PDB file of C-alpha atoms in Angstrom:
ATOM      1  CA  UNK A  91       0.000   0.000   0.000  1.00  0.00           C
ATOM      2  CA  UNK A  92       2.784   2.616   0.720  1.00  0.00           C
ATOM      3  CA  UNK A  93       4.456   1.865  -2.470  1.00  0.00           C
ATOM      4  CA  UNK A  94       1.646   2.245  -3.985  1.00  0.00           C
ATOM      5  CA  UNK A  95       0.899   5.328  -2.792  1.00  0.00           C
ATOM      6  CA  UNK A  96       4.220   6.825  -3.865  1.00  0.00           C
ATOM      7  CA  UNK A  97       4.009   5.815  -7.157  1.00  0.00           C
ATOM      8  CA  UNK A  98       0.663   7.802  -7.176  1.00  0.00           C
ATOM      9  CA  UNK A  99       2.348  10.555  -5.759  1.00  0.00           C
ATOM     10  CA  UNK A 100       5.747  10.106  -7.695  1.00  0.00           C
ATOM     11  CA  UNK A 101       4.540   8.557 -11.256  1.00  0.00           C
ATOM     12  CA  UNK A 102       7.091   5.646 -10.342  1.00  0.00           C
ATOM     13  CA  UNK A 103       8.502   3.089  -8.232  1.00  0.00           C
ATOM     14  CA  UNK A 104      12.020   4.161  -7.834  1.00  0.00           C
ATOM     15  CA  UNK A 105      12.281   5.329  -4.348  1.00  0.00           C
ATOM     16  CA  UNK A 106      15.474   7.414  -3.716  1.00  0.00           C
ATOM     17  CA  UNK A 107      18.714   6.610  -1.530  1.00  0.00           C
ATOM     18  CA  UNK A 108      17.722   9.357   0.516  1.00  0.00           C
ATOM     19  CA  UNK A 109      14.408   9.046   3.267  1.00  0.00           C
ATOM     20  CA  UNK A 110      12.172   6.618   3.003  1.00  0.00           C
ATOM     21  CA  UNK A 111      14.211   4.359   4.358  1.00  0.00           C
ATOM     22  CA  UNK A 112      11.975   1.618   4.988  1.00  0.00           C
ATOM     23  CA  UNK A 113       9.857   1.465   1.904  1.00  0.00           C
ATOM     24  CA  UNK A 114      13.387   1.925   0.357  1.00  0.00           C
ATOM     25  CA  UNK A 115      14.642  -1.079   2.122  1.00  0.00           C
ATOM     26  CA  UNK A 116      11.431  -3.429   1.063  1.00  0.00           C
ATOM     27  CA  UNK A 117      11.387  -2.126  -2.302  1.00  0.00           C
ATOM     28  CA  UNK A 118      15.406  -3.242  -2.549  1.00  0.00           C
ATOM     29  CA  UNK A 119      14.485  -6.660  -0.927  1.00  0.00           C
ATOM     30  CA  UNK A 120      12.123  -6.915  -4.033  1.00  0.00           C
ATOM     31  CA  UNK A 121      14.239  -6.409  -6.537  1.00  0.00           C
ATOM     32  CA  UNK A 122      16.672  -8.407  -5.175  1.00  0.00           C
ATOM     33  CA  UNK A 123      14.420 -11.745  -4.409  1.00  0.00           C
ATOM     34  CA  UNK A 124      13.391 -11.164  -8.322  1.00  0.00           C
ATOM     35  CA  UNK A 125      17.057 -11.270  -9.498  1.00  0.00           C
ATOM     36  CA  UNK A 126      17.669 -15.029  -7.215  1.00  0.00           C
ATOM     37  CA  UNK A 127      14.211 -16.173  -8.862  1.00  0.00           C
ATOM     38  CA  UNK A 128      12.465 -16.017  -5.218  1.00  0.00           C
ATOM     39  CA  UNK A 129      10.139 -13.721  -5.671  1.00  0.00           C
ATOM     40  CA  UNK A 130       6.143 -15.598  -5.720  1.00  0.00           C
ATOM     41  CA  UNK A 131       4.542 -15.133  -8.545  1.00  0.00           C
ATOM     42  CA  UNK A 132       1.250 -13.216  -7.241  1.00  0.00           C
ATOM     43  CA  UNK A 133       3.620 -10.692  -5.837  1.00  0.00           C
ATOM     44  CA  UNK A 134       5.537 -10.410  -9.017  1.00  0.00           C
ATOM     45  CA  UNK A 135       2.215 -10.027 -11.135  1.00  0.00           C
ATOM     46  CA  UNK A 136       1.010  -7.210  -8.171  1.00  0.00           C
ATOM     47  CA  UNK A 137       4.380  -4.799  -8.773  1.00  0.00           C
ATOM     48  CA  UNK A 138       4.317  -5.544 -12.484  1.00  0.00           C
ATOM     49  CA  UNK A 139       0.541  -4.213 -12.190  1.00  0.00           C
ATOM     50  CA  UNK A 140       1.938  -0.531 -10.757  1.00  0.00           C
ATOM     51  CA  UNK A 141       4.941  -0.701 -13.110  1.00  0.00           C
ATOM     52  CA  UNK A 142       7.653  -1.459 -10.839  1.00  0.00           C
ATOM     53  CA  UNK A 143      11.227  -1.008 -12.201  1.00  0.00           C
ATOM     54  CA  UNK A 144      13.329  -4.463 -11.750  1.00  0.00           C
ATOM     55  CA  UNK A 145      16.390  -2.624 -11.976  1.00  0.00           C
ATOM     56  CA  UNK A 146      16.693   1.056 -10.167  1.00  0.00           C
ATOM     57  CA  UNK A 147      17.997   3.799 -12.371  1.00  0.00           C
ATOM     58  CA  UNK A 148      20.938   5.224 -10.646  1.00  0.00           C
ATOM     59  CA  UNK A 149      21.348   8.732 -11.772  1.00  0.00           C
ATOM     60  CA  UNK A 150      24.842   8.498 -12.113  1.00  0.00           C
ATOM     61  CA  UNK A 151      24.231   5.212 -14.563  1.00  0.00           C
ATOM     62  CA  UNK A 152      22.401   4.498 -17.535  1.00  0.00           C
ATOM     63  CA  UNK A 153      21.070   1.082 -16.899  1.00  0.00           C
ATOM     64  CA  UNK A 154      17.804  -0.164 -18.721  1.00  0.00           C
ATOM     65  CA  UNK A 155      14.797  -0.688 -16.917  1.00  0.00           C
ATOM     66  CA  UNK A 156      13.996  -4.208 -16.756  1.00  0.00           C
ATOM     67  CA  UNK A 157       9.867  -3.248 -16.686  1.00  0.00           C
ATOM     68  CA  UNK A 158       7.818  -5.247 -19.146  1.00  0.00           C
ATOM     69  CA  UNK A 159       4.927  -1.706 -18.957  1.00  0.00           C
ATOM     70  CA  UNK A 160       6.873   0.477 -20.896  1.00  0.00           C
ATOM     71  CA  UNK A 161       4.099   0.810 -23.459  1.00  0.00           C
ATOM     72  CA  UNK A 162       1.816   0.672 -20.906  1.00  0.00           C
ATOM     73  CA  UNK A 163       3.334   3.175 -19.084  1.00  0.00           C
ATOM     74  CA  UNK A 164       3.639   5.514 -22.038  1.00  0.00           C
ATOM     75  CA  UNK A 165      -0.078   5.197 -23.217  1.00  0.00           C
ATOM     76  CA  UNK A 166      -0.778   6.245 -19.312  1.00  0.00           C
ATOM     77  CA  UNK A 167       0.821   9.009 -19.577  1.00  0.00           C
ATOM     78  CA  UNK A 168      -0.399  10.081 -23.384  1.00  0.00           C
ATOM     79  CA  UNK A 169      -3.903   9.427 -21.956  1.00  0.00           C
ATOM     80  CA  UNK A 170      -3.277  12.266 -19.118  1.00  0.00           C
ATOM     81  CA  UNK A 171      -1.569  14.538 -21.266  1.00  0.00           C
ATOM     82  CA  UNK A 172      -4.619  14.391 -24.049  1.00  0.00           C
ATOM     83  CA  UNK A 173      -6.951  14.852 -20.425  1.00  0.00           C
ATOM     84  CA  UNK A 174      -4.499  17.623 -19.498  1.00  0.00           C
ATOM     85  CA  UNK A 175      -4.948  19.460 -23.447  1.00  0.00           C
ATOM     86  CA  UNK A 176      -9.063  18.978 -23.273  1.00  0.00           C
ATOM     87  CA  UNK A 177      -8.887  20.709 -20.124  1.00  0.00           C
ATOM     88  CA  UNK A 178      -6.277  23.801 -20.432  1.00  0.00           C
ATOM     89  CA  UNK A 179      -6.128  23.914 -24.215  1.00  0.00           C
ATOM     90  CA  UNK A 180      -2.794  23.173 -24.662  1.00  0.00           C
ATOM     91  CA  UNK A 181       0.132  21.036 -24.105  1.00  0.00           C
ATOM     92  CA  UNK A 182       2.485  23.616 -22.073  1.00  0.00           C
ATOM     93  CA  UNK A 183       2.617  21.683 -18.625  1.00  0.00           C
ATOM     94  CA  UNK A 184       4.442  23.265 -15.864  1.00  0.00           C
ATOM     95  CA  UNK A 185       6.689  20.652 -14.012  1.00  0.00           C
ATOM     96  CA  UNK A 186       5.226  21.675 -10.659  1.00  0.00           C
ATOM     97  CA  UNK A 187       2.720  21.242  -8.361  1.00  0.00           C
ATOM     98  CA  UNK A 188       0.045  18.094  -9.196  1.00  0.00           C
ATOM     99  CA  UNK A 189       1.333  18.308 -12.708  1.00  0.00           C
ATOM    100  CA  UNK A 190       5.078  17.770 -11.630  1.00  0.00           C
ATOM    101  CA  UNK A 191       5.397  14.043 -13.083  1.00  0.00           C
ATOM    102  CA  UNK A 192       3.102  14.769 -16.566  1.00  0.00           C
ATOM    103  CA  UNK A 193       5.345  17.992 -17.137  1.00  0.00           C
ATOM    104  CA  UNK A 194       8.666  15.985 -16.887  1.00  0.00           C
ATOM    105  CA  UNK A 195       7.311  13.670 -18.555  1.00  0.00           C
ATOM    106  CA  UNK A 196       6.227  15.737 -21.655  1.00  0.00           C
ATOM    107  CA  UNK A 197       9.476  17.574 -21.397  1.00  0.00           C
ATOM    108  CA  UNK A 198      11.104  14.190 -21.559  1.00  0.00           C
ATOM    109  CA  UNK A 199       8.902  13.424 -24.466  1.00  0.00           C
ATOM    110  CA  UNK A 200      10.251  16.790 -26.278  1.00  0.00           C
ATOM    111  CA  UNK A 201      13.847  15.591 -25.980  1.00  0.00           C
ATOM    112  CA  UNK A 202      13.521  12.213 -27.494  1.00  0.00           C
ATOM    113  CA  UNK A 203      11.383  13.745 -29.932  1.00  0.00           C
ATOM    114  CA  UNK A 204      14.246  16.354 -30.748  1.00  0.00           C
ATOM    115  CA  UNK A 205      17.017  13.451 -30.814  1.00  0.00           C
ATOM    116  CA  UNK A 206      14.971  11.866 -33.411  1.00  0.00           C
ATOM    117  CA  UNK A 207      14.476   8.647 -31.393  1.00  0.00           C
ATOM    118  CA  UNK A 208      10.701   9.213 -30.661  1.00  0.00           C
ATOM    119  CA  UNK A 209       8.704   5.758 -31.326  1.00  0.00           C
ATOM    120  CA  UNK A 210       6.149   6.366 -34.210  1.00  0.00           C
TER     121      UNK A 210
END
């Protein structure tokens, strides 16, 4: 339930190194039961549901996310930005506030775009 919460809050499951320590500490044990094929299969099936990262991204790093939801995690987002555009009139969202995660991720979105390696 707490991870669950800060994904809601965070738009993903990769709780930092710093605070948190104890959802940090469960979320690590997860990850790391997964990767010595220990990890039950219901609970595998209920962090793969809120598109839990196998792998943490360090920021210093550049190591793929082992999620099977990318897609699903992109369409998500797509879906909120096209909900976000019905209701302002535009796609100009400020990385703050409630809109923190959909304006990184559209600025994200921009960049890729920009580098030419935007999926069509």
């Amino acid at each position: 339930a707490e991870l669950v919460r800060y994904r809601n809050a965070h738009g993903d499951c990769e709780v930092p190194w710093k605070g948190r320590k104890t959802l940090r500490d469960w979320v690590s044990n997860q990850r790391a039961a997964y990767k010595k094929g220990k990890l039950r299969q219901d609970r595998k099936d209920r962090l793969n549901a809120i598109e839990f990262t196998w792998e943490f991204k360090h920021r210093c790093g550049n190591r793929k996310k082992l999620s099977a939801t990318n897609d699903v995690k992109w369409n998500r987002s797509y879906a909120e930005l096209v909900r976000y555009r019905n209701a302002h009139g535009h796609c100009e969202v400020m990385r703050r506030g409630r809109d923190l995660f959909l304006g990184t991720w559209v600025m994200r979105q921009r960049a890729t775009c920009k580098k030419g390696k935007l999926r069509q």
